[in-house]
Every structure is written in C-alpha cells, then in structure tokens.
Tab-separated table of C-alpha atoms in Angstrom:
chain	number	residue	atom	x	y	z
A	1	MET	CA	-61.936	68.966	243.325
A	2	LEU	CA	-61.823	72.698	244.015
A	3	ASP	CA	-60.450	73.407	240.568
A	4	TYR	CA	-63.707	74.133	238.798
A	5	VAL	CA	-64.960	76.998	236.608
A	6	LYS	CA	-66.352	79.721	238.860
A	7	ASN	CA	-66.960	82.525	236.361
A	8	PRO	CA	-70.589	82.604	235.243
A	9	TYR	CA	-69.817	83.926	231.742
A	10	GLU	CA	-67.212	81.237	231.140
A	11	ILE	CA	-69.629	78.551	232.364
A	12	GLU	CA	-72.384	79.685	230.015
A	13	LYS	CA	-70.025	80.102	227.055
A	14	LYS	CA	-68.486	76.677	227.538
A	15	SER	CA	-71.917	75.085	227.984
A	16	PHE	CA	-73.220	76.433	224.686
A	17	GLU	CA	-70.043	75.327	222.920
A	18	ILE	CA	-70.521	71.783	224.189
A	19	ILE	CA	-74.198	71.806	223.176
A	20	THR	CA	-73.412	73.071	219.661
A	21	LYS	CA	-70.714	70.450	219.268
A	22	GLU	CA	-72.898	67.586	220.458
A	23	LEU	CA	-75.788	68.662	218.245
A	24	GLY	CA	-73.419	67.856	215.383
A	25	ASN	CA	-75.254	67.813	212.080
A	26	LYS	CA	-78.431	69.218	213.606
A	27	VAL	CA	-78.223	72.837	212.560
A	28	PHE	CA	-81.102	75.280	213.004
A	29	PRO	CA	-81.888	78.784	211.730
A	30	GLU	CA	-80.075	81.260	214.003
A	31	ASP	CA	-82.893	82.397	216.306
A	32	GLU	CA	-84.502	78.982	216.462
A	33	GLY	CA	-81.156	77.476	217.391
A	34	LYS	CA	-80.800	79.906	220.259
A	35	VAL	CA	-84.128	78.808	221.716
A	36	ILE	CA	-83.410	75.104	221.305
A	37	LYS	CA	-79.904	75.381	222.746
A	38	ARG	CA	-81.167	77.263	225.769
A	39	ILE	CA	-83.747	74.548	226.400
A	40	ILE	CA	-80.994	71.923	226.230
A	41	HIS	CA	-78.808	74.071	228.486
A	42	THR	CA	-81.634	74.016	231.042
A	43	THR	CA	-82.470	70.312	230.832
A	44	ALA	CA	-79.298	68.591	229.568
A	45	ASP	CA	-81.730	66.695	227.363
A	46	PHE	CA	-80.953	66.641	223.636
A	47	GLU	CA	-84.351	65.161	222.792
A	48	TYR	CA	-85.623	68.753	222.787
A	49	ALA	CA	-83.780	69.288	219.501
A	50	ASP	CA	-86.264	66.851	217.936
A	51	ILE	CA	-89.507	67.741	219.689
A	52	THR	CA	-89.393	71.538	219.747
A	53	VAL	CA	-91.685	73.128	217.155
A	54	ILE	CA	-91.550	76.864	216.515
A	55	ARG	CA	-94.150	78.151	214.127
A	56	ASP	CA	-92.806	80.221	211.194
A	57	GLY	CA	-92.475	83.884	212.079
A	58	THR	CA	-93.138	83.307	215.762
A	59	LEU	CA	-89.802	84.504	217.113
A	60	ASP	CA	-89.949	87.845	215.291
A	61	LYS	CA	-93.507	88.345	216.522
A	62	ALA	CA	-92.503	87.377	220.042
A	63	LYS	CA	-89.639	89.868	220.067
A	64	ASP	CA	-92.009	92.559	218.813
A	65	ALA	CA	-94.526	91.731	221.531
A	66	ILE	CA	-91.905	92.115	224.244
A	67	ARG	CA	-90.634	95.362	222.721
A	68	LYS	CA	-94.220	96.631	222.823
A	69	GLY	CA	-94.531	95.758	226.508
A	70	ILE	CA	-97.125	92.984	226.150
A	71	ASN	CA	-97.569	91.244	229.499
A	72	ILE	CA	-96.686	87.639	230.218
A	73	ILE	CA	-98.921	85.185	232.047
A	74	THR	CA	-97.502	81.923	233.379
A	75	ASP	CA	-99.339	78.844	234.613
A	76	THR	CA	-97.007	78.320	237.586
A	77	LYS	CA	-95.031	80.302	240.135
A	78	MET	CA	-91.980	78.296	239.073
A	79	ALA	CA	-92.089	79.484	235.471
A	80	MET	CA	-92.640	83.002	236.774
A	81	ALA	CA	-89.614	82.673	239.064
A	82	GLY	CA	-87.408	81.482	236.219
A	83	ILE	CA	-88.152	84.315	233.838
A	84	ASN	CA	-85.714	87.234	233.845
A	85	LYS	CA	-88.131	89.858	235.153
A	86	ARG	CA	-85.516	92.543	235.638
A	87	LYS	CA	-84.666	92.486	231.963
A	88	LEU	CA	-88.345	92.315	230.927
A	89	SER	CA	-89.123	95.368	233.014
A	90	GLU	CA	-86.816	97.372	230.735
A	91	TYR	CA	-89.537	96.939	228.110
A	92	GLY	CA	-92.353	97.531	230.560
A	93	VAL	CA	-93.358	93.873	230.465
A	94	GLN	CA	-94.934	92.515	233.649
A	95	VAL	CA	-95.291	88.849	234.535
A	96	PHE	CA	-98.501	87.577	236.105
A	97	ASN	CA	-99.582	84.321	237.657
A	98	TYR	CA	-103.020	83.842	239.123
A	99	VAL	CA	-102.809	80.287	240.376
A	100	GLY	CA	-102.211	81.313	243.989
A	101	ASP	CA	-105.076	83.844	244.098
A	102	GLU	CA	-107.692	83.173	246.752
A	103	ASP	CA	-110.669	83.567	244.415
A	104	VAL	CA	-109.036	81.112	242.015
A	105	ALA	CA	-108.477	78.500	244.729
A	106	ARG	CA	-112.061	78.877	245.986
A	107	LYS	CA	-113.625	78.520	242.557
A	108	ALA	CA	-111.466	75.506	241.657
A	109	LYS	CA	-112.529	73.734	244.835
A	110	GLU	CA	-116.192	74.515	244.216
A	111	GLU	CA	-116.102	73.255	240.627
A	112	ARG	CA	-113.662	70.404	241.364
A	113	ILE	CA	-111.421	71.464	238.493
A	114	THR	CA	-107.764	72.439	238.521
A	115	ARG	CA	-106.746	75.873	239.759
A	116	SER	CA	-104.877	76.129	236.448
A	117	ILE	CA	-108.163	76.233	234.522
A	118	VAL	CA	-109.682	78.898	236.745
A	119	ALA	CA	-106.454	80.921	236.715
A	120	MET	CA	-106.376	80.791	232.922
A	121	ARG	CA	-109.948	82.123	232.691
A	122	LYS	CA	-108.942	85.036	234.886
A	123	ALA	CA	-105.783	85.591	232.849
A	124	VAL	CA	-107.659	85.729	229.545
A	125	LYS	CA	-110.124	88.239	230.946
A	126	GLU	CA	-107.343	90.530	232.118
A	127	ASN	CA	-104.884	89.996	229.236
A	128	PRO	CA	-106.667	88.673	226.137
A	129	TYR	CA	-103.671	89.526	223.902
A	130	GLY	CA	-100.965	88.457	226.344
A	131	ILE	CA	-97.962	86.188	226.017
A	132	PHE	CA	-99.093	82.912	227.593
A	133	VAL	CA	-96.443	80.632	229.060
A	134	ILE	CA	-97.642	77.177	230.046
A	135	GLY	CA	-94.961	74.856	231.370
A	136	ASN	CA	-96.877	72.582	233.640
A	137	ALA	CA	-100.628	72.223	233.343
A	138	PRO	CA	-102.259	70.678	230.262
A	139	THR	CA	-105.600	71.838	231.679
A	140	ALA	CA	-104.410	75.448	231.455
A	141	LEU	CA	-103.436	74.964	227.822
A	142	PHE	CA	-106.721	73.217	226.925
A	143	GLU	CA	-108.657	76.075	228.524
A	144	LEU	CA	-106.613	78.702	226.693
A	145	ILE	CA	-107.124	76.919	223.361
A	146	ARG	CA	-110.880	76.868	224.006
A	147	GLN	CA	-110.878	80.603	224.670
A	148	VAL	CA	-108.900	81.246	221.478
A	149	LYS	CA	-111.354	79.156	219.456
A	150	GLU	CA	-114.263	81.049	220.976
A	151	GLY	CA	-112.623	84.333	219.998
A	152	LYS	CA	-112.140	85.486	223.587
A	153	SER	CA	-108.363	85.477	223.412
A	154	ASN	CA	-105.859	86.257	220.681
A	155	PRO	CA	-102.461	85.636	222.297
A	156	SER	CA	-99.329	87.381	221.021
A	157	LEU	CA	-97.549	84.099	221.711
A	158	ILE	CA	-98.302	80.780	223.355
A	159	VAL	CA	-95.390	78.885	224.833
A	160	GLY	CA	-97.084	75.510	225.167
A	161	VAL	CA	-94.748	73.117	226.922
A	162	PRO	CA	-96.791	71.391	229.638
A	163	VAL	CA	-95.243	68.185	230.953
A	164	GLY	CA	-96.710	64.875	231.960
A	165	PHE	CA	-98.755	61.809	231.292
A	166	VAL	CA	-102.368	62.976	231.275
A	167	GLY	CA	-103.256	65.484	228.593
A	168	ALA	CA	-99.857	67.081	228.005
A	169	LYS	CA	-99.262	65.529	224.608
A	170	GLU	CA	-102.888	65.950	223.530
A	171	SER	CA	-103.094	69.612	224.548
A	172	LYS	CA	-99.963	70.393	222.553
A	173	GLU	CA	-101.284	68.656	219.446
A	174	GLU	CA	-104.377	70.879	219.694
A	175	LEU	CA	-102.196	73.967	219.976
A	176	LEU	CA	-100.354	73.011	216.784
A	177	LYS	CA	-103.653	73.389	214.886
A	178	LEU	CA	-104.158	77.020	215.875
A	179	ASP	CA	-103.387	79.928	213.592
A	180	ILE	CA	-101.345	81.940	216.104
A	181	PRO	CA	-97.656	82.231	217.104
A	182	TYR	CA	-96.627	79.218	219.203
A	183	ILE	CA	-93.674	77.279	220.527
A	184	VAL	CA	-94.370	73.679	221.477
A	185	THR	CA	-92.447	70.648	222.748
A	186	ARG	CA	-94.302	67.689	221.288
A	187	GLY	CA	-95.065	64.653	223.401
A	188	ARG	CA	-94.858	64.341	227.165
A	189	LYS	CA	-91.788	66.437	227.870
A	190	GLY	CA	-91.613	70.087	228.870
A	191	GLY	CA	-91.818	71.862	232.202
A	192	SER	CA	-91.505	75.159	233.999
A	193	THR	CA	-87.745	75.369	233.468
A	194	VAL	CA	-88.245	74.783	229.730
A	195	ALA	CA	-90.960	77.446	229.598
A	196	ALA	CA	-88.783	80.004	231.354
A	197	ALA	CA	-85.777	79.138	229.178
A	198	ILE	CA	-87.801	79.846	226.022
A	199	ILE	CA	-88.876	83.289	227.207
A	200	ASN	CA	-85.357	84.130	228.363
A	201	ALA	CA	-83.889	82.983	225.033
A	202	ILE	CA	-86.241	85.328	223.172
A	203	LEU	CA	-85.450	88.139	225.575
A	204	TYR	CA	-81.686	87.758	225.113
A	205	MET	CA	-82.104	88.031	221.313
A	206	ILE	CA	-83.629	91.493	221.487
B	1	MET	CA	-111.004	68.179	222.294
B	2	LEU	CA	-112.730	69.554	225.385
B	3	ASP	CA	-113.197	66.106	226.817
B	4	TYR	CA	-110.135	65.971	229.047
B	5	VAL	CA	-109.570	65.161	232.731
B	6	LYS	CA	-110.106	68.312	234.773
B	7	ASN	CA	-109.983	66.957	238.325
B	8	PRO	CA	-106.516	67.424	239.860
B	9	TYR	CA	-106.705	64.284	242.047
B	10	GLU	CA	-107.696	62.129	239.087
B	11	ILE	CA	-104.884	63.595	236.973
B	12	GLU	CA	-102.264	62.848	239.604
B	13	LYS	CA	-103.616	59.361	240.328
B	14	LYS	CA	-103.717	58.441	236.653
B	15	SER	CA	-100.228	59.862	236.079
B	16	PHE	CA	-98.678	57.752	238.818
B	17	GLU	CA	-100.468	54.656	237.521
B	18	ILE	CA	-98.999	55.214	234.068
B	19	ILE	CA	-95.532	55.787	235.505
B	20	THR	CA	-95.691	52.628	237.640
B	21	LYS	CA	-96.874	50.610	234.658
B	22	GLU	CA	-94.182	51.920	232.314
B	23	LEU	CA	-91.461	51.342	234.898
B	24	GLY	CA	-92.361	47.666	234.482
B	25	ASN	CA	-89.785	45.462	236.159
B	26	LYS	CA	-88.035	48.385	237.776
B	27	VAL	CA	-89.368	48.172	241.315
B	28	PHE	CA	-87.961	50.256	244.160
B	29	PRO	CA	-88.310	50.212	247.962
B	30	GLU	CA	-91.546	52.045	248.845
B	31	ASP	CA	-90.221	55.466	249.880
B	32	GLU	CA	-87.496	55.501	247.260
B	33	GLY	CA	-90.082	54.654	244.614
B	34	LYS	CA	-92.190	57.614	245.674
B	35	VAL	CA	-89.286	59.995	245.156
B	36	ILE	CA	-88.303	58.529	241.802
B	37	LYS	CA	-91.880	58.484	240.511
B	38	ARG	CA	-92.425	62.094	241.503
B	39	ILE	CA	-89.272	63.073	239.610
B	40	ILE	CA	-90.563	61.247	236.535
B	41	HIS	CA	-93.988	62.865	237.020
B	42	THR	CA	-92.253	66.253	236.899
B	43	THR	CA	-89.993	65.599	233.918
B	44	ALA	CA	-91.681	62.818	231.908
B	45	ASP	CA	-88.169	61.407	231.704
B	46	PHE	CA	-87.741	57.771	232.726
B	47	GLU	CA	-83.955	58.064	232.695
B	48	TYR	CA	-84.270	59.348	236.251
B	49	ALA	CA	-85.125	55.801	237.346
B	50	ASP	CA	-81.550	54.866	236.456
B	51	ILE	CA	-79.597	57.917	237.584
B	52	THR	CA	-81.228	58.754	240.910
B	53	VAL	CA	-79.122	57.701	243.909
B	54	ILE	CA	-80.552	57.909	247.412
B	55	ARG	CA	-78.114	57.080	250.164
B	56	ASP	CA	-79.262	54.390	252.627
B	57	GLY	CA	-81.266	55.842	255.491
B	58	THR	CA	-81.533	59.264	253.879
B	59	LEU	CA	-85.303	59.401	253.500
B	60	ASP	CA	-85.991	58.569	257.157
B	61	LYS	CA	-83.449	61.189	258.213
B	62	ALA	CA	-84.961	63.719	255.811
B	63	LYS	CA	-88.469	63.140	257.191
B	64	ASP	CA	-87.109	63.561	260.724
B	65	ALA	CA	-85.384	66.804	259.775
B	66	ILE	CA	-88.609	68.253	258.392
B	67	ARG	CA	-90.569	67.109	261.442
B	68	LYS	CA	-87.984	68.899	263.588
B	69	GLY	CA	-88.437	72.109	261.607
B	70	ILE	CA	-84.969	72.221	260.042
B	71	ASN	CA	-84.874	75.005	257.451
B	72	ILE	CA	-84.410	74.508	253.720
B	73	ILE	CA	-82.018	76.499	251.552
B	74	THR	CA	-82.323	76.393	247.767
B	75	ASP	CA	-79.856	77.558	245.138
B	76	THR	CA	-82.540	79.153	242.948
B	77	LYS	CA	-85.795	81.063	243.234
B	78	MET	CA	-87.327	78.455	240.930
B	79	ALA	CA	-86.659	75.556	243.285
B	80	MET	CA	-87.970	77.705	246.125
B	81	ALA	CA	-91.146	78.464	244.139
B	82	GLY	CA	-91.750	74.781	243.426
B	83	ILE	CA	-91.531	73.581	247.002
B	84	ASN	CA	-94.828	73.257	248.892
B	85	LYS	CA	-94.151	75.962	251.472
B	86	ARG	CA	-97.648	75.944	252.929
B	87	LYS	CA	-97.289	72.302	253.920
B	88	LEU	CA	-93.733	72.823	255.200
B	89	SER	CA	-94.874	75.650	257.410
B	90	GLU	CA	-97.031	73.138	259.318
B	91	TYR	CA	-93.711	71.787	260.648
B	92	GLY	CA	-92.223	75.235	261.159
B	93	VAL	CA	-89.870	74.768	258.215
B	94	GLN	CA	-88.891	77.940	256.350
B	95	VAL	CA	-87.361	78.050	252.878
B	96	PHE	CA	-84.524	80.462	252.138
B	97	ASN	CA	-82.732	81.563	249.020
B	98	TYR	CA	-79.975	84.130	249.102
B	99	VAL	CA	-79.101	84.398	245.434
B	100	GLY	CA	-81.086	87.596	244.914
B	101	ASP	CA	-79.653	89.396	247.957
B	102	GLU	CA	-77.879	92.647	247.196
B	103	ASP	CA	-74.784	91.853	249.250
B	104	VAL	CA	-74.504	88.514	247.411
B	105	ALA	CA	-74.737	90.149	243.976
B	106	ARG	CA	-72.150	92.783	244.931
B	107	LYS	CA	-69.648	90.285	246.264
B	108	ALA	CA	-70.052	87.959	243.269
B	109	LYS	CA	-69.345	90.837	240.896
B	110	GLU	CA	-66.281	91.900	242.889
B	111	GLU	CA	-64.810	88.405	242.990
B	112	ARG	CA	-66.002	87.468	239.470
B	113	ILE	CA	-67.530	84.251	240.751
B	114	THR	CA	-71.115	83.023	240.531
B	115	ARG	CA	-73.727	84.448	242.852
B	116	SER	CA	-74.492	80.809	243.707
B	117	ILE	CA	-71.119	80.435	245.422
B	118	VAL	CA	-71.513	83.600	247.468
B	119	ALA	CA	-75.128	82.719	248.330
B	120	MET	CA	-74.025	79.273	249.518
B	121	ARG	CA	-71.395	80.800	251.819
B	122	LYS	CA	-74.073	82.982	253.356
B	123	ALA	CA	-76.449	80.012	253.644
B	124	VAL	CA	-73.908	77.860	255.466
B	125	LYS	CA	-73.173	80.634	257.941
B	126	GLU	CA	-76.859	81.063	258.734
B	127	ASN	CA	-77.928	77.403	258.561
B	128	PRO	CA	-74.949	75.065	258.978
B	129	TYR	CA	-77.248	72.072	259.644
B	130	GLY	CA	-79.881	72.938	257.070
B	131	ILE	CA	-81.486	70.963	254.275
B	132	PHE	CA	-79.654	72.110	251.133
B	133	VAL	CA	-81.468	71.855	247.818
B	134	ILE	CA	-79.328	72.451	244.746
B	135	GLY	CA	-81.113	72.068	241.439
B	136	ASN	CA	-79.206	74.354	239.180
B	137	ALA	CA	-75.711	75.504	240.051
B	138	PRO	CA	-72.781	73.072	240.229
B	139	THR	CA	-70.754	75.918	241.738
B	140	ALA	CA	-73.172	76.030	244.692
B	141	LEU	CA	-72.758	72.297	245.245
B	142	PHE	CA	-68.954	72.437	244.961
B	143	GLU	CA	-68.877	75.249	247.507
B	144	LEU	CA	-71.164	73.373	249.901
B	145	ILE	CA	-69.030	70.223	249.623
B	146	ARG	CA	-65.953	72.295	250.438
B	147	GLN	CA	-67.631	73.690	253.539
B	148	VAL	CA	-68.674	70.201	254.658
B	149	LYS	CA	-65.127	68.921	254.210
B	150	GLU	CA	-63.787	71.842	256.223
B	151	GLY	CA	-66.238	71.045	259.025
B	152	LYS	CA	-68.161	74.291	258.646
B	153	SER	CA	-71.411	72.624	257.595
B	154	ASN	CA	-73.098	69.374	258.504
B	155	PRO	CA	-76.281	69.327	256.400
B	156	SER	CA	-79.313	67.310	257.481
B	157	LEU	CA	-79.760	66.508	253.791
B	158	ILE	CA	-78.243	67.540	250.495
B	159	VAL	CA	-80.451	67.284	247.425
B	160	GLY	CA	-77.726	67.523	244.807
B	161	VAL	CA	-79.310	67.632	241.377
B	162	PRO	CA	-77.626	70.486	239.484
B	163	VAL	CA	-78.071	70.336	235.732
B	164	GLY	CA	-75.778	71.107	232.858
B	165	PHE	CA	-72.593	70.655	230.955
B	166	VAL	CA	-69.911	72.336	233.049
B	167	GLY	CA	-69.344	70.844	236.482
B	168	ALA	CA	-72.768	69.309	237.116
B	169	LYS	CA	-71.671	65.711	236.741
B	170	GLU	CA	-68.380	66.293	238.548
B	171	SER	CA	-69.957	68.077	241.525
B	172	LYS	CA	-72.415	65.227	242.005
B	173	GLU	CA	-69.663	62.604	241.926
B	174	GLU	CA	-67.935	64.537	244.728
B	175	LEU	CA	-71.153	64.604	246.741
B	176	LEU	CA	-71.453	60.816	246.474
B	177	LYS	CA	-68.184	60.521	248.415
B	178	LEU	CA	-69.478	62.393	251.465
B	179	ASP	CA	-70.646	60.675	254.626
B	180	ILE	CA	-73.966	62.554	254.937
B	181	PRO	CA	-77.563	62.035	253.765
B	182	TYR	CA	-77.866	62.829	250.064
B	183	ILE	CA	-80.036	62.419	247.009
B	184	VAL	CA	-78.268	62.744	243.664
B	185	THR	CA	-79.102	62.443	239.972
B	186	ARG	CA	-75.874	61.243	238.388
B	187	GLY	CA	-74.624	62.764	235.164
B	188	ARG	CA	-75.769	65.967	233.513
B	189	LYS	CA	-79.471	65.835	234.230
B	190	GLY	CA	-81.383	67.441	237.072
B	191	GLY	CA	-82.887	70.876	237.552
B	192	SER	CA	-84.996	73.079	239.775
B	193	THR	CA	-88.194	71.144	239.055
B	194	VAL	CA	-86.441	67.892	239.975
B	195	ALA	CA	-85.101	69.441	243.184
B	196	ALA	CA	-88.534	70.686	244.215
B	197	ALA	CA	-90.163	67.360	243.317
B	198	ILE	CA	-87.768	65.517	245.641
B	199	ILE	CA	-88.554	67.747	248.616
B	200	ASN	CA	-92.292	67.558	247.928
B	201	ALA	CA	-92.134	63.752	247.643
B	202	ILE	CA	-90.484	63.548	251.070
B	203	LEU	CA	-93.002	65.987	252.493
B	204	TYR	CA	-95.994	63.994	251.224
B	205	MET	CA	-94.627	60.822	252.912
B	206	ILE	CA	-94.739	62.336	256.388
C-alpha cells in the first residue's frame, strides 16, 4: 500500500490526463477546457462538463481583471481559503470576505436575513467593480444581481456557483440573463471548492 | 425574482426536507442520516447516500472525543475554514492545519513529496490521538494510515474523504481495513466541503 505517487506535480499531471481521457468526445475550447477540467479535478464529478456555462469572452476579461489588480470578494471563508492568494498577490489582487464581520452578523440578526446578504451589500459598497465569487449562498447571488440591475454594481466577473436546494438553481438562472462576464454551474450543484477552482484555473492561465 | 427565502433557518429547514423527501426509501439510522444529509446539503449530490461508510459506533465515539476536547487536524485550510470553530471552542477543541507551515514547505521541497505528507507527519507527532480530517490529499491519508499501522498514531476519528483521480479511492480502501473509528466516502468523490460538513454534522448532534 505504500507504493503510491508522492510527487505533487506527477499527481496533478496524471489527474488531468485521466480527466481528459474520460471526457472522451467532449472537447472544449482551450481556456474553457482548463476551467472545466479543474472543476472536475476538484470534485471528481464529470457532470460539471455539462452544467458549466462560461459566457463568451469572459475568460479573457477575467484574466485582464486579475492583471489589473481588481479585488476578489467571496461569499464564504472556505472559498477564500481555497483561492491561491500568494499567486494573486503578484498582481496586487486582494481577496475579501465580509461574512464574519461583526457589523454584518449584527445586521443580519436584526433583519432576520442571511449574513450572506448583508455581507454582499457591504462588498458592493466597497468594491462595486470587483470579481465576485459565490460558491455557497444563493441569497448572496440574488442580492448581487439586484445591485447590478439597480446600477450599483458592475462586476468584472461573477463566478456564480452556489450549491443547494433552496434558491441555488433559480439564482443562477437569473445570473444567466445579465449582460456581464459570468461563469455558472446550472442546477443545484456547485460549492466553495468549485468556486475556488475556477479562480485558480483562470489564475494559472495568465 | 426578488421573492426568495432570506431567512437562514427557513432555508436550512426546507433544504433538509427536500433531501429527506428525495432520498425516498433510503432511510438511515438517525445519527448516520444526519451526517449523510448534511453531506448532500453541501454538495447537492445524492451519490453520497450510496458511498458514505460510517463504521459501527463511530459517531458515538466521535461525539465523546469532541466533548473531551480532543483536537482536530485537517489536511487543508479549506476544510479548516469550513468547520464551525466557534462551536468547537465551547468544548475546548482546537483545529490545526500544518500545510502552510514554513518548515513543512521546506521539507516537502527537499524530499520532492507533497506538503500534505510532511504536514501529516508533524500532525501525528503533535496529536497522536487527534481527530484527523482529510478532505483533499490521498497522500495525507496514506501517510496517516502508515503511522497508525506502525503504532505511532491512534486517532479518535479519521474522516477520510479525499477527492480525485490518483490515490483517492485506493487510500480510502486502505482506511476501511483499519480497526479504528472512521467515516469514508468510497471511490473518487469527497472534498474539503464534505469533510467539514461531516465534522459539523457530528458537532450539531451533541
């Protein structure tokens, strides 16, 4: 049992070879393929090849945004933890998450709404043109979409991959109607690991 | 579109109702069901109902370990971020992750092995009886299993849910052979969100 691959580069290389092979006839444009394969690498779930939607031109715009040092806002600490912040800092990009802030917690309790909603309002105020990464909370995505529609936010990119049974699917369908750069996993699936994988995939293309 | 559920308790309640309904005939013992449903809540992936293996007696032992203040070690910062540390601290439980430590990075580079392996060696030295939570790296799980076999570690619980294409499945099959409390997701699937969901599910039962 101790005879296993211990070299991290070999592990990653072999993993992507297996994924490419098992995708078979499903071939994607180069950059898009890199995003989708990294999501599958993170989840071992090939359904993402069918449900991932990347709006035309989004990946080039996303790379530009990172090169310009546009900040990233995540809806969870987990997504924040999974993003390669060392590499982002080379471009001056900072990653923010407001969900643990005391004022956010207090306001959410008062209004009996999710902390994700309150955190998103704060995020939009501080970074109206940011890269928004939502891997968990449909309520965060709904709130962000509302702010975009009201002209209060014009995100450089929305990674909209909240997961779950109440609102996840619906929030993503709303995002697909917006005229901005987005990456979406349709339906119920998604998550913080998926969200982080998407940002890292873009980062590794630059 | 703005008519969506904004109350966090309602969202969670409704989610678990949907999950229970869609599980249909698949009924589990009470505590086991809570773990499996929280995994599905986190992933929106019902396959976890079929691949999750919880060794007999493990959940009672895991609850005891937390009540006793046994520390938790995770293989990634993401799993660490997803665990409810505020609630754990009520029992005096601390959560550690060594993968970002400088000495770990240096040693991994020298030996050309994953940081996960080196971090696990450090973890076992500092917490031989800890609760080990492995959501990402098969190499971390292989190393931990080796240490258990050599009598250097006797974990209170191993959450063995690494994800991926190289070693994940194999490492979990090895774990299933050990005579210790474990929770495993067989095959390729798993991940940091799954790992954190399992610990949180146990925590919310206490």
